[in-house]
PDB file of C-alpha atoms in Angstrom:
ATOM      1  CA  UNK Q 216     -41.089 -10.788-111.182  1.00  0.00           C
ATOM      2  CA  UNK Q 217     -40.655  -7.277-112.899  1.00  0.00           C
ATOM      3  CA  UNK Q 218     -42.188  -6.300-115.532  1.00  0.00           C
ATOM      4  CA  UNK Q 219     -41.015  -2.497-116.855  1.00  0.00           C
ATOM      5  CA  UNK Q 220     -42.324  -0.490-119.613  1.00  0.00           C
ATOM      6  CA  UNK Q 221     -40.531   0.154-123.066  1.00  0.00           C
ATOM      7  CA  UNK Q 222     -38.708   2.945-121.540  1.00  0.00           C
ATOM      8  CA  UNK Q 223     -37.502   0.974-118.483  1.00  0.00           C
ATOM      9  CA  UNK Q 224     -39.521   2.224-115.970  1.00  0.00           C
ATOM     10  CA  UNK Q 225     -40.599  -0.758-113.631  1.00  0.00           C
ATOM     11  CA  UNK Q 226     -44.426  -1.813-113.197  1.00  0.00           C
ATOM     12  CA  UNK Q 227     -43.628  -3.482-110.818  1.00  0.00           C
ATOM     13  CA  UNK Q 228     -44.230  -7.175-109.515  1.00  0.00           C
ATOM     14  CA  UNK Q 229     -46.121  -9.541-111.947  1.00  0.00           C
ATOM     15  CA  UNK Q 230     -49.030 -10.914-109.421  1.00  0.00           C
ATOM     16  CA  UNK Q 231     -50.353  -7.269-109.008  1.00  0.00           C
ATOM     17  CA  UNK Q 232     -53.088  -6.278-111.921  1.00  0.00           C
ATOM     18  CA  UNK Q 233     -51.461  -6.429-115.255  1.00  0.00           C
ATOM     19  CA  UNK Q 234     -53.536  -4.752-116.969  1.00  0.00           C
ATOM     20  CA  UNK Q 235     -53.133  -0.399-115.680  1.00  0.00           C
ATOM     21  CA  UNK Q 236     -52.283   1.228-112.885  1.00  0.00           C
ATOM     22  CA  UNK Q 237     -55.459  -0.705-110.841  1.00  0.00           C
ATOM     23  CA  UNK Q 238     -55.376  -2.031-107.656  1.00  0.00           C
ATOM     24  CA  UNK Q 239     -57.969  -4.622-106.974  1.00  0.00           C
ATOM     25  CA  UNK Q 240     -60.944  -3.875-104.451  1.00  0.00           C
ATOM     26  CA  UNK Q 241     -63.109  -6.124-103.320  1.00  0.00           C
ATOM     27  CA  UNK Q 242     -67.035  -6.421-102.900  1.00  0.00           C
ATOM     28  CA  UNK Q 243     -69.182  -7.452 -99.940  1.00  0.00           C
ATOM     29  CA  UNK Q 244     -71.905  -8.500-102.475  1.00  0.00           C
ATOM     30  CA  UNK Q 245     -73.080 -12.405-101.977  1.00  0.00           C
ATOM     31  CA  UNK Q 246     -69.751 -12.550 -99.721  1.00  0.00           C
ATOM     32  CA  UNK Q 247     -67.831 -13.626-103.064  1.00  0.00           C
ATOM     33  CA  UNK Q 248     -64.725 -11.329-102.536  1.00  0.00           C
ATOM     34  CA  UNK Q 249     -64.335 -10.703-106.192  1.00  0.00           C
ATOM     35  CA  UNK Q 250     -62.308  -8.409-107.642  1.00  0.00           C
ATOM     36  CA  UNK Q 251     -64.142  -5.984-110.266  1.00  0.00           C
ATOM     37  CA  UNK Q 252     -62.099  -7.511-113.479  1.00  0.00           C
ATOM     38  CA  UNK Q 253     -63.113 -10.936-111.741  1.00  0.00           C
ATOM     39  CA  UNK Q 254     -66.608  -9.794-111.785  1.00  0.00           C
ATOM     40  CA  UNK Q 255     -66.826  -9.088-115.471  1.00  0.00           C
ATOM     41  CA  UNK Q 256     -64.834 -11.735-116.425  1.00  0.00           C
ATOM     42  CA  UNK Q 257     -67.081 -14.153-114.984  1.00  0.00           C
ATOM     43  CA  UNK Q 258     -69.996 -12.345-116.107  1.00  0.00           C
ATOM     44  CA  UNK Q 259     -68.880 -12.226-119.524  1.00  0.00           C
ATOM     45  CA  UNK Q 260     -68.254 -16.498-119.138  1.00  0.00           C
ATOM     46  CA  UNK Q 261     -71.836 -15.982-118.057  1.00  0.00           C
ATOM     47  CA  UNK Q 262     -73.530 -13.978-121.688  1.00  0.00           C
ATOM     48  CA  UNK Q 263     -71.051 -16.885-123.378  1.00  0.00           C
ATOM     49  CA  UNK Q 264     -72.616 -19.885-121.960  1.00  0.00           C
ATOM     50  CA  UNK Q 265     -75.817 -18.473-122.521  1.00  0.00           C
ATOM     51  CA  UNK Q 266     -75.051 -17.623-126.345  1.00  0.00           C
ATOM     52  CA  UNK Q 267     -75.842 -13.919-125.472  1.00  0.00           C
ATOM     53  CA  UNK Q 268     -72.347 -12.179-126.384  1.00  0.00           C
ATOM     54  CA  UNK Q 269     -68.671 -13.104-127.492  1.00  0.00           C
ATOM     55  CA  UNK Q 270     -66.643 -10.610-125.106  1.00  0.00           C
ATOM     56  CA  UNK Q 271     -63.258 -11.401-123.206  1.00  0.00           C
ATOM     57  CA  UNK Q 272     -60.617  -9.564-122.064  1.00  0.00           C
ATOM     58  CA  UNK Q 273     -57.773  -8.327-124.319  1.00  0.00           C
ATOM     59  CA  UNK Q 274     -54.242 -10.357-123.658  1.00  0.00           C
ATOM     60  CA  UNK Q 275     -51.615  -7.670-122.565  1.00  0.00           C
ATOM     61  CA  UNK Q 276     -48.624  -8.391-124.997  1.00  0.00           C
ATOM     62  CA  UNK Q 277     -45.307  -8.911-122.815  1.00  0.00           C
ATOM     63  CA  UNK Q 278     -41.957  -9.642-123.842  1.00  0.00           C
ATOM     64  CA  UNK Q 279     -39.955 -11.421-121.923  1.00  0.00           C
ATOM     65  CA  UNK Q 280     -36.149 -11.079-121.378  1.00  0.00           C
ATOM     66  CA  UNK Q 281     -35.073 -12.785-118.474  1.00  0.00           C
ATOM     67  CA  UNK Q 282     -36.032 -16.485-117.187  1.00  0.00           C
ATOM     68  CA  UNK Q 283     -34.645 -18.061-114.283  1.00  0.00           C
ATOM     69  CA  UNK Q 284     -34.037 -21.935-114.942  1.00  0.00           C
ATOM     70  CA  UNK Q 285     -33.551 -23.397-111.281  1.00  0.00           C
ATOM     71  CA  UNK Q 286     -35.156 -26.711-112.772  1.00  0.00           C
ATOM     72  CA  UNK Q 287     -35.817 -27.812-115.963  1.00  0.00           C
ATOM     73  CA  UNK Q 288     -39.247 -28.408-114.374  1.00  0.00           C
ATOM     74  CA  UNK Q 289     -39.732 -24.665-112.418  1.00  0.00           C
ATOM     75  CA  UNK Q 290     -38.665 -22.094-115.190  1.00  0.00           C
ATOM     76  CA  UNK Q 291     -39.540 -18.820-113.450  1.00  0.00           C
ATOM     77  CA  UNK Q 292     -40.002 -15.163-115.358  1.00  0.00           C
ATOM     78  CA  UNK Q 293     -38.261 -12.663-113.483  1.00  0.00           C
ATOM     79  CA  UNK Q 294     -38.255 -10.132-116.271  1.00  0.00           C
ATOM     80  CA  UNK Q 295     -40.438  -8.581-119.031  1.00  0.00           C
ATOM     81  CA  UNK Q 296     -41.303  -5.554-120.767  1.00  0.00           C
ATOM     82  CA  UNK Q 297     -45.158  -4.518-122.191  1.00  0.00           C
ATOM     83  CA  UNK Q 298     -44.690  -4.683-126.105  1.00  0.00           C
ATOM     84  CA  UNK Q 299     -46.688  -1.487-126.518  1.00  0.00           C
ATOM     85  CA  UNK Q 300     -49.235   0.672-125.094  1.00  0.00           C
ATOM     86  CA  UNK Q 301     -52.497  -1.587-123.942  1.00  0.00           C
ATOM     87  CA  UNK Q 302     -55.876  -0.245-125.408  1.00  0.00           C
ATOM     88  CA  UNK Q 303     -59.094  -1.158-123.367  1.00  0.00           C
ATOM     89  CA  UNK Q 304     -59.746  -4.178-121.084  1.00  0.00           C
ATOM     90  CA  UNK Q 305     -62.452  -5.865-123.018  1.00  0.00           C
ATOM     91  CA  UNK Q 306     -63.995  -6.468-126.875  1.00  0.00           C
ATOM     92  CA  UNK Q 307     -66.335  -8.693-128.584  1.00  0.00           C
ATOM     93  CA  UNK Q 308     -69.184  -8.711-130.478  1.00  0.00           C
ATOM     94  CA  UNK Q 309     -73.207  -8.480-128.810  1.00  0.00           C
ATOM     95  CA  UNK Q 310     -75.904  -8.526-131.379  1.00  0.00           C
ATOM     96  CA  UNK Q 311     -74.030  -8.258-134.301  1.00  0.00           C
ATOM     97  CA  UNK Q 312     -71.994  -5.006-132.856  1.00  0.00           C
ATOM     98  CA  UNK Q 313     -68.880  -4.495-132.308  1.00  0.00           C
ATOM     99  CA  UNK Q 314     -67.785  -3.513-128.331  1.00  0.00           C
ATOM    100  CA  UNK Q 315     -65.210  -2.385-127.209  1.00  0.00           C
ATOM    101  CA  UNK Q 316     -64.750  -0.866-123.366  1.00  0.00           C
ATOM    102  CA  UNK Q 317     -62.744   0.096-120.563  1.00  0.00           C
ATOM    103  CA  UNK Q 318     -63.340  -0.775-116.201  1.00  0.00           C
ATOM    104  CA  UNK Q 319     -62.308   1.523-113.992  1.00  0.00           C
ATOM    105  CA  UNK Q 320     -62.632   2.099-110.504  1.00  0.00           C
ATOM    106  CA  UNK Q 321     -62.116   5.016-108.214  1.00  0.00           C
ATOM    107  CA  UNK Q 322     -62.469   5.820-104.429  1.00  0.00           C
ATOM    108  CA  UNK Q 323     -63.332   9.065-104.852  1.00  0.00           C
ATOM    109  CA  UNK Q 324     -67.062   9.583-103.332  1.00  0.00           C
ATOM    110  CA  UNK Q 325     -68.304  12.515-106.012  1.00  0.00           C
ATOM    111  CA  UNK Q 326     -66.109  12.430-109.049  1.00  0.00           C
ATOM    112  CA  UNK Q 327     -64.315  10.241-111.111  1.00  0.00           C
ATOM    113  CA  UNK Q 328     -61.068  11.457-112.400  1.00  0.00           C
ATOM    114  CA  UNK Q 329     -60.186  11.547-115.974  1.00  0.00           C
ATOM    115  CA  UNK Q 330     -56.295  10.736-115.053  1.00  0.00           C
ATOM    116  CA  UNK Q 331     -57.659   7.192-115.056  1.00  0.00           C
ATOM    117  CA  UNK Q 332     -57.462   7.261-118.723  1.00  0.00           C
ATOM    118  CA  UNK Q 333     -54.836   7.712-120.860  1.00  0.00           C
ATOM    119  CA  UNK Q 334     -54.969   9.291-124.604  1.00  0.00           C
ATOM    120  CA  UNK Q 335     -53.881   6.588-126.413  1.00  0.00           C
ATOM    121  CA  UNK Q 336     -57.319   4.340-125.122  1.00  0.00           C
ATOM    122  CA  UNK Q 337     -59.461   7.448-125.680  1.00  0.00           C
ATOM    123  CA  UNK Q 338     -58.028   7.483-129.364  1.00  0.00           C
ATOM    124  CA  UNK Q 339     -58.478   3.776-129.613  1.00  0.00           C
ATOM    125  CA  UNK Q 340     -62.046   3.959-128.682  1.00  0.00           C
ATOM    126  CA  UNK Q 341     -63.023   7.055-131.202  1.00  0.00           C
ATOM    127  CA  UNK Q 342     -61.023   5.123-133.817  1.00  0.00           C
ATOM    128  CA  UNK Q 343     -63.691   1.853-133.235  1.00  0.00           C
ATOM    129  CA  UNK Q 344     -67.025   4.449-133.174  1.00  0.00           C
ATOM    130  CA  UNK Q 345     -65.875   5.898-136.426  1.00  0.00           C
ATOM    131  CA  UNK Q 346     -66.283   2.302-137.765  1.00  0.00           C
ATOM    132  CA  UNK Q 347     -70.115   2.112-135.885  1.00  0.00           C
ATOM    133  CA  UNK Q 348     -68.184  -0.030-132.539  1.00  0.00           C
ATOM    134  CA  UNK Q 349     -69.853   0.605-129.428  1.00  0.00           C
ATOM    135  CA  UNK Q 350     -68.051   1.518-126.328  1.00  0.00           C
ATOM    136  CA  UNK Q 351     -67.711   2.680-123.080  1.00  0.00           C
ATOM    137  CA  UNK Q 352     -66.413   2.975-119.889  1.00  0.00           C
ATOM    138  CA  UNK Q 353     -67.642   0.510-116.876  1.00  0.00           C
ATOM    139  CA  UNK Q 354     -66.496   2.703-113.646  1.00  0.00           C
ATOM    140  CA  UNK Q 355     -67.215   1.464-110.686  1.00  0.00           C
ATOM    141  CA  UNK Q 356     -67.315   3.950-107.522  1.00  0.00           C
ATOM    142  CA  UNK Q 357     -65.757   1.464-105.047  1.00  0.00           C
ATOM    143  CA  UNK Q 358     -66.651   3.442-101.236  1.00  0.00           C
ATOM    144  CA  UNK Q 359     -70.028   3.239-102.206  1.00  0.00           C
ATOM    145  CA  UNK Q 360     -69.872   0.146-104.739  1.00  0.00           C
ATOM    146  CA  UNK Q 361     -71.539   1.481-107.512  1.00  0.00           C
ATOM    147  CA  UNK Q 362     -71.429   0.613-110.853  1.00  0.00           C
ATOM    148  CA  UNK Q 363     -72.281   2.788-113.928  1.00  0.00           C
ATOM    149  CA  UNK Q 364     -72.121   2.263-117.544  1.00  0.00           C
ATOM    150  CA  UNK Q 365     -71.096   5.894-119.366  1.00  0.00           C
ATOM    151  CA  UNK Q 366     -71.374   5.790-123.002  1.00  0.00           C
ATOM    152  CA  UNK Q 367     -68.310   6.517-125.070  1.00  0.00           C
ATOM    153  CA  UNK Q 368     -69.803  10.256-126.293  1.00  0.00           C
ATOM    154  CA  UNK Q 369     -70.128  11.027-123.210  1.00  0.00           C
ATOM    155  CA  UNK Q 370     -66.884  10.382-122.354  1.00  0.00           C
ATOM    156  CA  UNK Q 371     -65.387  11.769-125.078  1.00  0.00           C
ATOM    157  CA  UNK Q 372     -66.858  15.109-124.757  1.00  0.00           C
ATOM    158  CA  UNK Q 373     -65.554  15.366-120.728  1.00  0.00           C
ATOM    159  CA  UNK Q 374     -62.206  14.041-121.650  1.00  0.00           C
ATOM    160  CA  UNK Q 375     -61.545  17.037-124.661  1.00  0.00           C
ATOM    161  CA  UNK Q 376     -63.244  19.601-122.325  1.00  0.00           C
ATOM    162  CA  UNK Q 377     -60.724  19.316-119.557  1.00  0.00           C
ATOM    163  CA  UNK Q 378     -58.140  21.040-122.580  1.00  0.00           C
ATOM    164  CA  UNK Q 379     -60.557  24.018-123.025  1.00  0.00           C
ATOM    165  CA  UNK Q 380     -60.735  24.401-119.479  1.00  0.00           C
ATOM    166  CA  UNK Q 381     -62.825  22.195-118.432  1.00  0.00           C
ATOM    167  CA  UNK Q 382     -62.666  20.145-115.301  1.00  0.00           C
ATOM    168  CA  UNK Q 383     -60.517  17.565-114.846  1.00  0.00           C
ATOM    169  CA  UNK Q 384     -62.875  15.268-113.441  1.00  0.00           C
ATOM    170  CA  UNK Q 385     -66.554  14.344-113.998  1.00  0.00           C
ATOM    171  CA  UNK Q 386     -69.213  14.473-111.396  1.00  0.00           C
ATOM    172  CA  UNK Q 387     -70.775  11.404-109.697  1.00  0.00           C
ATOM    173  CA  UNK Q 388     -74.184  13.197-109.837  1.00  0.00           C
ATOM    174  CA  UNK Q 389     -73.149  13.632-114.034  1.00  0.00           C
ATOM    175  CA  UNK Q 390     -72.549   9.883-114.138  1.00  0.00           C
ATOM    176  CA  UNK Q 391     -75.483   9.486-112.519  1.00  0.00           C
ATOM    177  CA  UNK Q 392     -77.616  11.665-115.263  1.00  0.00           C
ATOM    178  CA  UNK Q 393     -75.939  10.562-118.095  1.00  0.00           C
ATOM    179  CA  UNK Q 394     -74.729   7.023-117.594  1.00  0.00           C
ATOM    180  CA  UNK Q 395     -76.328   3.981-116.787  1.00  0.00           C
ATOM    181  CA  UNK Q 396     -76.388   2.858-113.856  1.00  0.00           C
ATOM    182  CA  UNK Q 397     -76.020  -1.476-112.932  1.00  0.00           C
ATOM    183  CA  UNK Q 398     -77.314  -3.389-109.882  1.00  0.00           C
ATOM    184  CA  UNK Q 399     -75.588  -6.030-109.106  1.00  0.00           C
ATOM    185  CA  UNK Q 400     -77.324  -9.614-109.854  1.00  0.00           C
ATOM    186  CA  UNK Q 401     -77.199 -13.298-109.686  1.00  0.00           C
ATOM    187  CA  UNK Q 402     -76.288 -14.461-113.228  1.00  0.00           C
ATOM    188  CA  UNK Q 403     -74.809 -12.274-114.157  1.00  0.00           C
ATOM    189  CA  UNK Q 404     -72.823 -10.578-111.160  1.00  0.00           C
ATOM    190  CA  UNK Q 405     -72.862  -7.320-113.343  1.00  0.00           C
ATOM    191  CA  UNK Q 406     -75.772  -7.367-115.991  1.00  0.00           C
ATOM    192  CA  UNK Q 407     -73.858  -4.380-117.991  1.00  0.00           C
ATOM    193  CA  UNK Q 408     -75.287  -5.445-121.563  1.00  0.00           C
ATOM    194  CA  UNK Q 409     -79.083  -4.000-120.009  1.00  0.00           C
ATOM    195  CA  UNK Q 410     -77.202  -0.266-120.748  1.00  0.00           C
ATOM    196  CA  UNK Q 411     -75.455  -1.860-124.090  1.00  0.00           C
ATOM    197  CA  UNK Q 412     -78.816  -2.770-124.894  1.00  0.00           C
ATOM    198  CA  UNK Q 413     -80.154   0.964-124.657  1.00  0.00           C
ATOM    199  CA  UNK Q 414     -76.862   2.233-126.238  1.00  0.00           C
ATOM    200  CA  UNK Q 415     -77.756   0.507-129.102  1.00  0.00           C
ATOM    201  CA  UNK Q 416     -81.232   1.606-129.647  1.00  0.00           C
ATOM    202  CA  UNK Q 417     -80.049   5.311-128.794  1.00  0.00           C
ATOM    203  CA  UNK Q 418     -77.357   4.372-131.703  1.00  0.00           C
ATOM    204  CA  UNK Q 419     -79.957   3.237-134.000  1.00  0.00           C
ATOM    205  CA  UNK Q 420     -82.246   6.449-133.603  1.00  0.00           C
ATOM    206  CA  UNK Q 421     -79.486   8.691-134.759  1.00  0.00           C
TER     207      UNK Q 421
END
């Protein structure tokens, strides 16, 4: 099925990942063969059972303009349009805060590119710290499967410095100074509230 944009461009079929320009990876860790949004969703089902945090992913809105009805039965979409620009992957609430945060991935080795975000998310995600949200990017550095936590600040201040000048990218070994980085874990597969968890106090001390 295609799915296009408001403008008409086409996205492409429906079984690839709905949710941005992503392709899913997969990780050799416990042989599970999970995709990274499989990872935190199941991680997330994880904090949920365990009464830890209310997160999920957000629902990309679609409207849909063509159905094929080759049995009452088998209705099939085979064309829709995204409603409006999508924000971030994930929101909820962990210890009475707000979050709110975007996964990436890249195969770049040393930097991770800002192109993987758009302004509209970057807007969305000031709009929810001026009202005391929490968030951040999850980017995970697929060649070497890596996963770091950067906080939204952070972020912020690489994404308006590459219109000053700035580079257009930010280092692995910045990510690595500033961000948090996640080992991957039993329950859950990616423990990424530990670096919430610091966020917060960090928050708290300002």
């Amino acid at each position: 099925m295609n799915i296009n944009y408001p403008n008409g461009n086409s996205f492409g079929q429906f079984n690839k990942n709905i949710s941005g320009n992503k392709k899913h990876h997969f990780t050799k860790y416990g042989d599970r063969g999970m995709s990274l949004e499989h990872e935190i969703n199941q991680s997330n089902q994880y904090y949920l059972s365990k009464g830890i945090a209310v997160i999920h992913k957000k629902p990309t809105p679609i409207q849909i303009v063509k159905v094929n009805y080759p049995k009452r039965s088998a209705a099939t979409i085979k064309e829709a349009y995204f409603r409006k620009a999508s924000t971030t992957d994930y929101n909820g609430v962990f210890n009475g805060y707000y979050i709110d945060f975007d996964a990436k991935e890249t195969k770049n080795k040393t930097s991770f590119p800002l192109s993987n975000f758009h302004q509209h998310q970057i807007d969305h995600m000031k709009a929810c710290v001026r009202q005391n949200g929490i968030c951040f990017a999850l980017i995970k550095f697929v060649l070497t499967n890596e996963i770091y936590v950067l906080n939204s600040e952070d972020l912020f201040y690489y994404w308006d410095d590459q219109f000053k000048g700035g580079r257009k990218s930010i280092s692995k070994a910045t990510i690595d100074k500033f961000g948090y980085k996640i080992d991957y874990s039993l329950n859950p597969i990616i423990p990424y509230l530990k670096a919430v968890r610091k966020i917060i106090l960090k928050y708290k001390e300002i």
